[in-house]
């Protein structure tokens, strides 16, 4: 099976690493001109001139990130199977379309407004924020990720500056959600409609960048896991989705979940599955898009993923912890750049958190990990 991957970053590289034991081989089509994947064959093609060659080399196509020209994916669909589909990609590229889909499926989301000017932004801040004495979050409707294209506003007076700083023609403004933790669920749907779910993860972000994901969440009630599964199942069905889908949510004090956003690909908050689950999200994505039976998503032990951002620690120091698994992406150090991650496993959650805190001290500028279930 020859698999084409649109994009050539670390997610594509980890997909290929998971697919080689399945007998799969990979060709990457990089439209950015700056690939980092160092496996398989990479076609660097910012002008889409190598598409015919790419199509000849692959049997089916998937993608590792959602910031792709939808028109390119639609053209590929005329020639080769593409999973997930261009429809899923289009929805996830536009926060307005995404929120509309959530609303139509009766998935609870923060109250929001779409605004087209600094004046409309100021009005939304007054309505959704100042009137409730809460901040609001303004996000670019397209292209924003890892905290980019976003601003937190506490007064309407900040609107002109925020509008200028984000620099987009349309913004999504969301009301504040009073939550106890950020969580995510990852599901996989096969070509035959089979669906499997991974245990939910608790996530910690700093400046919009994920720093820690811990799964399974020790104090999560079964009904909360089931509620998240219901939400993501609705999305999978509506989009006739094939592959891995990630859904980020806020959990409130009463246990209710509020949907934040989704990602049509293998996801940073699912990296823990490489060493903490029977089948990783990467292998299961490839099983799904290739029409193979899906693997077990059972957690083997409590696991925490620690992102390596900006500057890498000494490998020898990290691997002194015998239950730490180091995954480096082969990228040059740069402020704010994801260079790799560490998956740390333990026999129980209490031991895991203790070891995570010790390991985090080896990561330059890493925030102190603080998980909600340990705060009581």
Short mmCIF file of C-alpha atoms in Angstrom, two decimals:
data_model
loop_
_atom_site.label_atom_id
_atom_site.label_comp_id
_atom_site.label_asym_id
_atom_site.label_seq_id
_atom_site.Cartn_x
_atom_site.Cartn_y
_atom_site.Cartn_z
CA UNK A 1 0.00 0.00 0.00
CA UNK A 2 1.43 3.35 -1.09
CA UNK A 3 0.12 6.17 1.06
CA UNK A 4 0.36 9.81 0.07
CA UNK A 5 0.52 12.38 2.85
CA UNK A 6 -0.23 16.04 2.25
CA UNK A 7 2.21 17.95 4.42
CA UNK A 8 5.66 16.85 5.53
CA UNK A 9 6.01 17.75 9.21
CA UNK A 10 6.44 15.73 12.38
CA UNK A 11 2.91 14.32 12.31
CA UNK A 12 3.50 12.91 8.83
CA UNK A 13 6.83 11.50 9.95
CA UNK A 14 5.21 9.75 12.92
CA UNK A 15 2.47 8.39 10.65
CA UNK A 16 5.12 6.87 8.39
CA UNK A 17 7.01 5.39 11.32
CA UNK A 18 3.79 3.69 12.42
CA UNK A 19 2.94 2.52 8.91
CA UNK A 20 6.20 0.86 7.88
CA UNK A 21 5.57 -2.22 10.06
CA UNK A 22 2.20 -2.56 8.29
CA UNK A 23 4.03 -2.84 4.97
CA UNK A 24 3.04 0.65 3.90
CA UNK A 25 5.31 3.09 2.10
CA UNK A 26 4.94 6.85 1.98
CA UNK A 27 5.21 9.82 -0.36
CA UNK A 28 4.86 13.33 1.09
CA UNK A 29 3.63 16.31 -0.89
CA UNK A 30 4.92 19.45 0.81
CA UNK A 31 3.15 22.62 -0.29
CA UNK A 32 4.96 24.91 2.17
CA UNK A 33 8.50 24.59 0.85
CA UNK A 34 9.90 23.73 4.29
CA UNK A 35 9.47 20.01 5.00
CA UNK A 36 10.82 18.47 8.20
CA UNK A 37 9.83 14.83 7.67
CA UNK A 38 12.93 12.71 7.14
CA UNK A 39 11.45 9.44 5.97
CA UNK A 40 9.94 8.11 2.76
CA UNK A 41 9.94 10.31 -0.36
CA UNK A 42 9.16 14.03 -0.20
CA UNK A 43 8.06 16.11 -3.17
CA UNK A 44 8.51 19.82 -2.46
CA UNK A 45 5.82 21.54 -4.46
CA UNK A 46 4.67 25.04 -3.41
CA UNK A 47 3.35 25.69 -6.94
CA UNK A 48 1.46 22.37 -7.29
CA UNK A 49 3.51 21.39 -10.34
CA UNK A 50 4.35 17.89 -9.10
CA UNK A 51 0.80 16.76 -8.44
CA UNK A 52 0.69 14.37 -11.46
CA UNK A 53 3.90 12.68 -10.27
CA UNK A 54 2.53 12.46 -6.71
CA UNK A 55 -0.69 10.81 -7.91
CA UNK A 56 1.24 8.20 -9.89
CA UNK A 57 3.22 7.24 -6.79
CA UNK A 58 0.32 6.64 -4.34
CA UNK A 59 -2.77 4.46 -3.93
CA UNK A 60 -4.58 6.71 -1.46
CA UNK A 61 -4.06 10.04 0.28
CA UNK A 62 -4.39 11.49 3.76
CA UNK A 63 -3.08 14.67 5.36
CA UNK A 64 -1.15 15.60 8.48
CA UNK A 65 -2.44 19.13 9.00
CA UNK A 66 -5.49 21.12 8.00
CA UNK A 67 -3.91 24.25 6.53
CA UNK A 68 -4.09 23.02 2.95
CA UNK A 69 -5.77 24.46 -0.15
CA UNK A 70 -9.19 22.78 -0.22
CA UNK A 71 -9.15 23.05 -4.01
CA UNK A 72 -6.01 20.91 -4.11
CA UNK A 73 -7.66 18.19 -2.01
CA UNK A 74 -10.79 18.27 -4.18
CA UNK A 75 -8.65 17.83 -7.27
CA UNK A 76 -6.86 14.85 -5.70
CA UNK A 77 -10.25 13.31 -4.81
CA UNK A 78 -11.02 13.11 -8.53
CA UNK A 79 -8.14 10.67 -8.94
CA UNK A 80 -7.44 8.93 -5.63
CA UNK A 81 -9.33 8.17 -2.39
CA UNK A 82 -8.69 10.91 0.19
CA UNK A 83 -9.38 10.36 3.91
CA UNK A 84 -10.60 12.40 5.72
CA UNK A 85 -12.60 14.08 2.95
CA UNK A 86 -12.29 17.63 1.65
CA UNK A 87 -15.58 18.45 3.39
CA UNK A 88 -14.08 17.72 6.80
CA UNK A 89 -11.04 19.79 5.87
CA UNK A 90 -13.17 22.74 4.74
CA UNK A 91 -15.17 22.78 7.97
CA UNK A 92 -12.10 22.58 10.20
CA UNK A 93 -10.34 25.38 8.32
CA UNK A 94 -13.09 27.86 9.11
CA UNK A 95 -14.15 28.46 12.70
CA UNK A 96 -17.44 29.95 11.51
CA UNK A 97 -18.37 26.78 9.60
CA UNK A 98 -17.16 24.68 12.52
CA UNK A 99 -19.32 26.54 15.04
CA UNK A 100 -22.30 26.30 12.70
CA UNK A 101 -21.82 22.53 12.50
CA UNK A 102 -21.60 22.24 16.28
CA UNK A 103 -24.79 24.25 16.64
CA UNK A 104 -26.69 22.17 14.07
CA UNK A 105 -25.67 18.97 15.88
CA UNK A 106 -26.72 20.43 19.26
CA UNK A 107 -23.20 20.29 20.66
CA UNK A 108 -22.80 22.88 23.44
CA UNK A 109 -20.28 25.62 22.58
CA UNK A 110 -19.33 28.95 24.15
CA UNK A 111 -21.62 31.80 23.10
CA UNK A 112 -19.98 33.47 20.10
CA UNK A 113 -20.22 36.18 17.46
CA UNK A 114 -18.63 36.58 14.03
CA UNK A 115 -17.34 40.11 13.52
CA UNK A 116 -16.07 41.94 10.44
CA UNK A 117 -14.58 45.13 11.85
CA UNK A 118 -12.95 46.61 14.92
CA UNK A 119 -16.26 48.31 15.73
CA UNK A 120 -18.14 45.00 15.62
CA UNK A 121 -15.41 43.45 17.75
CA UNK A 122 -15.86 46.17 20.38
CA UNK A 123 -19.61 45.59 20.40
CA UNK A 124 -19.11 41.83 20.85
CA UNK A 125 -16.70 42.43 23.74
CA UNK A 126 -19.31 44.59 25.46
CA UNK A 127 -22.09 42.02 24.93
CA UNK A 128 -20.21 38.79 25.66
CA UNK A 129 -17.60 40.10 28.10
CA UNK A 130 -18.10 43.41 29.84
CA UNK A 131 -21.81 42.79 30.49
CA UNK A 132 -20.83 39.59 32.33
CA UNK A 133 -17.63 40.99 33.84
CA UNK A 134 -15.62 38.33 32.02
CA UNK A 135 -12.92 38.41 29.33
CA UNK A 136 -13.56 37.18 25.78
CA UNK A 137 -11.32 35.43 23.26
CA UNK A 138 -11.06 36.76 19.71
CA UNK A 139 -9.74 34.31 17.09
CA UNK A 140 -9.05 34.56 13.39
CA UNK A 141 -11.71 32.59 11.52
CA UNK A 142 -9.02 30.91 9.41
CA UNK A 143 -5.37 29.91 9.75
CA UNK A 144 -4.86 30.35 13.51
CA UNK A 145 -3.22 27.56 15.51
CA UNK A 146 -1.02 27.12 18.62
CA UNK A 147 -2.27 30.43 20.00
CA UNK A 148 -1.53 32.36 16.81
CA UNK A 149 -4.20 34.73 15.51
CA UNK A 150 -5.81 35.07 18.93
CA UNK A 151 -6.25 37.71 21.62
CA UNK A 152 -7.88 37.89 25.06
CA UNK A 153 -9.87 41.10 25.54
CA UNK A 154 -11.16 42.45 28.85
CA UNK A 155 -12.66 45.70 27.59
CA UNK A 156 -14.04 47.14 24.37
CA UNK A 157 -11.24 49.71 24.42
CA UNK A 158 -8.80 46.93 23.49
CA UNK A 159 -10.70 46.09 20.29
CA UNK A 160 -8.86 48.37 17.80
CA UNK A 161 -5.45 47.13 18.90
CA UNK A 162 -6.55 43.47 18.90
CA UNK A 163 -8.14 43.82 15.47
CA UNK A 164 -4.94 45.29 14.07
CA UNK A 165 -2.70 42.71 15.76
CA UNK A 166 -4.66 39.68 14.51
CA UNK A 167 -4.90 41.17 11.03
CA UNK A 168 -7.78 39.15 9.59
CA UNK A 169 -10.93 40.26 7.81
CA UNK A 170 -13.23 38.26 10.08
CA UNK A 171 -12.88 37.15 13.69
CA UNK A 172 -14.74 34.77 15.95
CA UNK A 173 -15.41 36.17 19.42
CA UNK A 174 -16.16 33.67 22.19
CA UNK A 175 -17.55 34.23 25.66
CA UNK A 176 -15.54 33.07 28.65
CA UNK A 177 -16.18 29.51 29.85
CA UNK A 178 -15.76 28.86 33.56
CA UNK A 179 -14.07 25.46 33.38
CA UNK A 180 -12.09 23.26 35.74
CA UNK A 181 -9.91 21.69 33.06
CA UNK A 182 -9.29 21.40 29.33
CA UNK A 183 -9.80 17.91 27.97
CA UNK A 184 -9.83 16.15 24.63
CA UNK A 185 -11.10 12.96 23.10
CA UNK A 186 -9.69 11.17 20.09
CA UNK A 187 -11.80 8.81 18.01
CA UNK A 188 -11.12 6.73 14.91
CA UNK A 189 -13.66 5.76 12.26
CA UNK A 190 -12.96 3.15 9.62
CA UNK A 191 -14.20 2.94 6.06
CA UNK A 192 -16.84 0.44 7.19
CA UNK A 193 -18.20 2.81 9.86
CA UNK A 194 -16.52 1.08 12.81
CA UNK A 195 -15.67 3.62 15.55
CA UNK A 196 -13.28 3.33 18.48
CA UNK A 197 -12.54 5.90 21.19
CA UNK A 198 -9.44 6.58 23.23
CA UNK A 199 -9.66 7.49 26.94
CA UNK A 200 -9.92 11.24 27.39
CA UNK A 201 -6.84 13.32 28.19
CA UNK A 202 -6.41 16.33 30.44
CA UNK A 203 -4.47 19.05 28.62
CA UNK A 204 -2.49 22.09 29.75
CA UNK A 205 -1.72 24.97 27.38
CA UNK A 206 0.59 27.95 27.82
CA UNK A 207 0.24 30.84 25.35
CA UNK A 208 -1.98 28.63 23.23
CA UNK A 209 0.61 25.84 22.92
CA UNK A 210 -0.04 22.43 24.45
CA UNK A 211 2.56 21.57 27.08
CA UNK A 212 1.16 18.48 28.86
CA UNK A 213 -1.45 15.79 28.14
CA UNK A 214 -2.26 13.12 30.73
CA UNK A 215 -4.42 10.07 30.10
CA UNK A 216 -6.50 8.35 31.21
CA UNK A 217 -7.84 11.07 33.53
CA UNK A 218 -7.92 9.32 36.94
CA UNK A 219 -11.04 10.98 38.37
CA UNK A 220 -13.06 11.17 35.16
CA UNK A 221 -16.54 9.71 35.56
CA UNK A 222 -17.71 7.14 33.02
CA UNK A 223 -20.65 9.34 32.08
CA UNK A 224 -18.29 12.16 31.10
CA UNK A 225 -16.30 9.87 28.81
CA UNK A 226 -19.56 8.63 27.31
CA UNK A 227 -20.81 12.20 26.78
CA UNK A 228 -17.64 13.11 24.90
CA UNK A 229 -18.01 9.96 22.81
CA UNK A 230 -21.58 10.98 21.94
CA UNK A 231 -20.39 14.41 20.79
CA UNK A 232 -17.56 13.17 18.60
CA UNK A 233 -19.67 10.32 17.23
CA UNK A 234 -22.17 12.89 15.95
CA UNK A 235 -19.39 14.67 14.08
CA UNK A 236 -18.00 11.45 12.62
CA UNK A 237 -21.42 10.45 11.32
CA UNK A 238 -22.31 13.88 9.91
CA UNK A 239 -19.01 14.17 8.02
CA UNK A 240 -18.92 10.49 6.94
CA UNK A 241 -15.46 10.69 8.44
CA UNK A 242 -12.62 8.20 7.97
CA UNK A 243 -9.49 8.40 10.12
CA UNK A 244 -8.55 10.03 13.43
CA UNK A 245 -10.60 12.99 14.66
CA UNK A 246 -9.68 15.01 17.75
CA UNK A 247 -12.18 17.07 19.73
CA UNK A 248 -11.06 19.60 22.34
CA UNK A 249 -13.49 20.47 25.14
CA UNK A 250 -13.82 22.40 28.39
CA UNK A 251 -15.06 20.47 31.44
CA UNK A 252 -17.10 22.54 33.89
CA UNK A 253 -17.37 22.03 37.63
CA UNK A 254 -20.69 20.19 37.25
CA UNK A 255 -19.07 17.71 34.84
CA UNK A 256 -20.70 19.14 31.73
CA UNK A 257 -18.61 19.47 28.58
CA UNK A 258 -18.42 22.47 26.27
CA UNK A 259 -17.02 21.89 22.79
CA UNK A 260 -14.08 24.09 21.80
CA UNK A 261 -12.76 22.93 18.42
CA UNK A 262 -11.91 19.85 16.39
CA UNK A 263 -8.93 18.75 14.31
CA UNK A 264 -9.21 16.40 11.29
CA UNK A 265 -5.95 14.55 11.88
CA UNK A 266 -3.71 12.87 14.40
CA UNK A 267 -3.40 15.30 17.27
CA UNK A 268 -0.80 16.49 19.77
CA UNK A 269 -3.02 15.47 22.70
CA UNK A 270 -3.00 11.91 21.34
CA UNK A 271 0.76 11.44 21.29
CA UNK A 272 0.52 9.64 24.62
CA UNK A 273 -0.98 6.68 22.75
CA UNK A 274 2.42 5.83 21.22
CA UNK A 275 3.60 4.37 24.52
CA UNK A 276 0.44 4.31 26.62
CA UNK A 277 -2.14 2.46 24.50
CA UNK A 278 -2.37 -0.89 22.76
CA UNK A 279 -2.57 0.84 19.37
CA UNK A 280 -1.28 4.36 18.75
CA UNK A 281 -3.41 7.04 17.12
CA UNK A 282 -0.93 6.98 14.20
CA UNK A 283 -1.31 3.28 13.49
CA UNK A 284 -5.08 3.45 13.90
CA UNK A 285 -5.33 6.37 11.49
CA UNK A 286 -3.48 4.36 8.86
CA UNK A 287 -5.59 1.29 9.57
CA UNK A 288 -8.72 3.38 9.05
CA UNK A 289 -7.70 5.07 5.79
CA UNK A 290 -6.38 1.76 4.40
CA UNK A 291 -9.56 -0.19 5.16
CA UNK A 292 -7.91 -2.38 7.80
CA UNK A 293 -9.56 -3.43 11.09
CA UNK A 294 -9.06 -0.86 13.84
CA UNK A 295 -6.79 -1.67 16.77
CA UNK A 296 -7.57 -1.63 20.47
CA UNK A 297 -7.55 1.81 22.09
CA UNK A 298 -7.19 0.44 25.62
CA UNK A 299 -4.76 2.33 27.84
CA UNK A 300 -1.90 0.16 29.07
CA UNK A 301 -0.92 2.43 31.97
CA UNK A 302 -1.19 6.08 33.05
CA UNK A 303 0.81 8.21 30.60
CA UNK A 304 1.75 11.86 30.30
CA UNK A 305 3.02 13.58 27.17
CA UNK A 306 5.41 16.50 27.72
CA UNK A 307 5.97 18.76 24.71
CA UNK A 308 9.53 19.92 24.02
CA UNK A 309 9.28 23.56 22.94
CA UNK A 310 12.00 25.87 21.64
CA UNK A 311 15.09 24.16 23.09
CA UNK A 312 15.73 20.45 23.51
CA UNK A 313 16.94 18.92 26.78
CA UNK A 314 19.92 16.60 26.96
CA UNK A 315 18.75 13.18 25.78
CA UNK A 316 20.92 11.39 28.33
CA UNK A 317 19.28 13.29 31.18
CA UNK A 318 15.76 12.53 29.94
CA UNK A 319 16.44 8.85 29.39
CA UNK A 320 17.86 8.44 32.88
CA UNK A 321 14.18 8.04 33.77
CA UNK A 322 13.72 4.44 32.67
CA UNK A 323 10.00 4.86 31.85
CA UNK A 324 10.49 7.94 29.68
CA UNK A 325 10.19 7.60 25.91
CA UNK A 326 11.84 10.36 23.89
CA UNK A 327 10.46 11.35 20.48
CA UNK A 328 12.56 13.99 18.69
CA UNK A 329 11.46 15.40 15.34
CA UNK A 330 14.86 16.34 13.89
CA UNK A 331 14.07 20.06 13.83
CA UNK A 332 16.38 22.98 14.55
CA UNK A 333 15.82 24.85 17.79
CA UNK A 334 13.73 28.00 17.58
CA UNK A 335 11.62 29.89 20.08
CA UNK A 336 8.10 28.47 20.28
CA UNK A 337 8.84 25.56 17.92
CA UNK A 338 7.77 22.01 18.71
CA UNK A 339 10.97 19.99 18.68
CA UNK A 340 9.68 16.73 20.09
CA UNK A 341 7.87 15.20 23.02
CA UNK A 342 8.40 12.81 25.88
CA UNK A 343 5.93 10.11 26.85
CA UNK A 344 6.29 9.15 30.50
CA UNK A 345 4.48 6.12 31.89
CA UNK A 346 3.93 4.96 35.46
CA UNK A 347 2.00 2.36 37.41
CA UNK A 348 -0.44 4.88 38.89
CA UNK A 349 -1.44 8.51 38.40
CA UNK A 350 0.08 9.80 41.65
CA UNK A 351 3.48 8.36 40.81
CA UNK A 352 3.14 9.66 37.26
CA UNK A 353 2.52 13.25 38.33
CA UNK A 354 5.50 13.15 40.68
CA UNK A 355 7.76 11.90 37.91
CA UNK A 356 6.35 14.43 35.42
CA UNK A 357 7.26 17.29 37.75
CA UNK A 358 10.81 16.00 38.04
CA UNK A 359 11.15 15.47 34.31
CA UNK A 360 9.69 18.89 33.49
CA UNK A 361 12.59 20.51 35.32
CA UNK A 362 14.86 19.20 32.56
CA UNK A 363 12.88 21.09 29.89
CA UNK A 364 13.99 24.69 29.33
CA UNK A 365 11.25 27.20 30.22
CA UNK A 366 8.71 24.43 30.90
CA UNK A 367 5.82 25.51 33.13
CA UNK A 368 5.14 23.71 36.40
CA UNK A 369 2.67 20.89 35.64
CA UNK A 370 -0.50 21.12 37.70
CA UNK A 371 -3.32 18.63 37.10
CA UNK A 372 -6.85 19.19 38.34
CA UNK A 373 -7.26 15.80 40.01
CA UNK A 374 -4.25 16.49 42.27
CA UNK A 375 -5.49 19.87 43.51
CA UNK A 376 -8.12 18.71 45.99
#
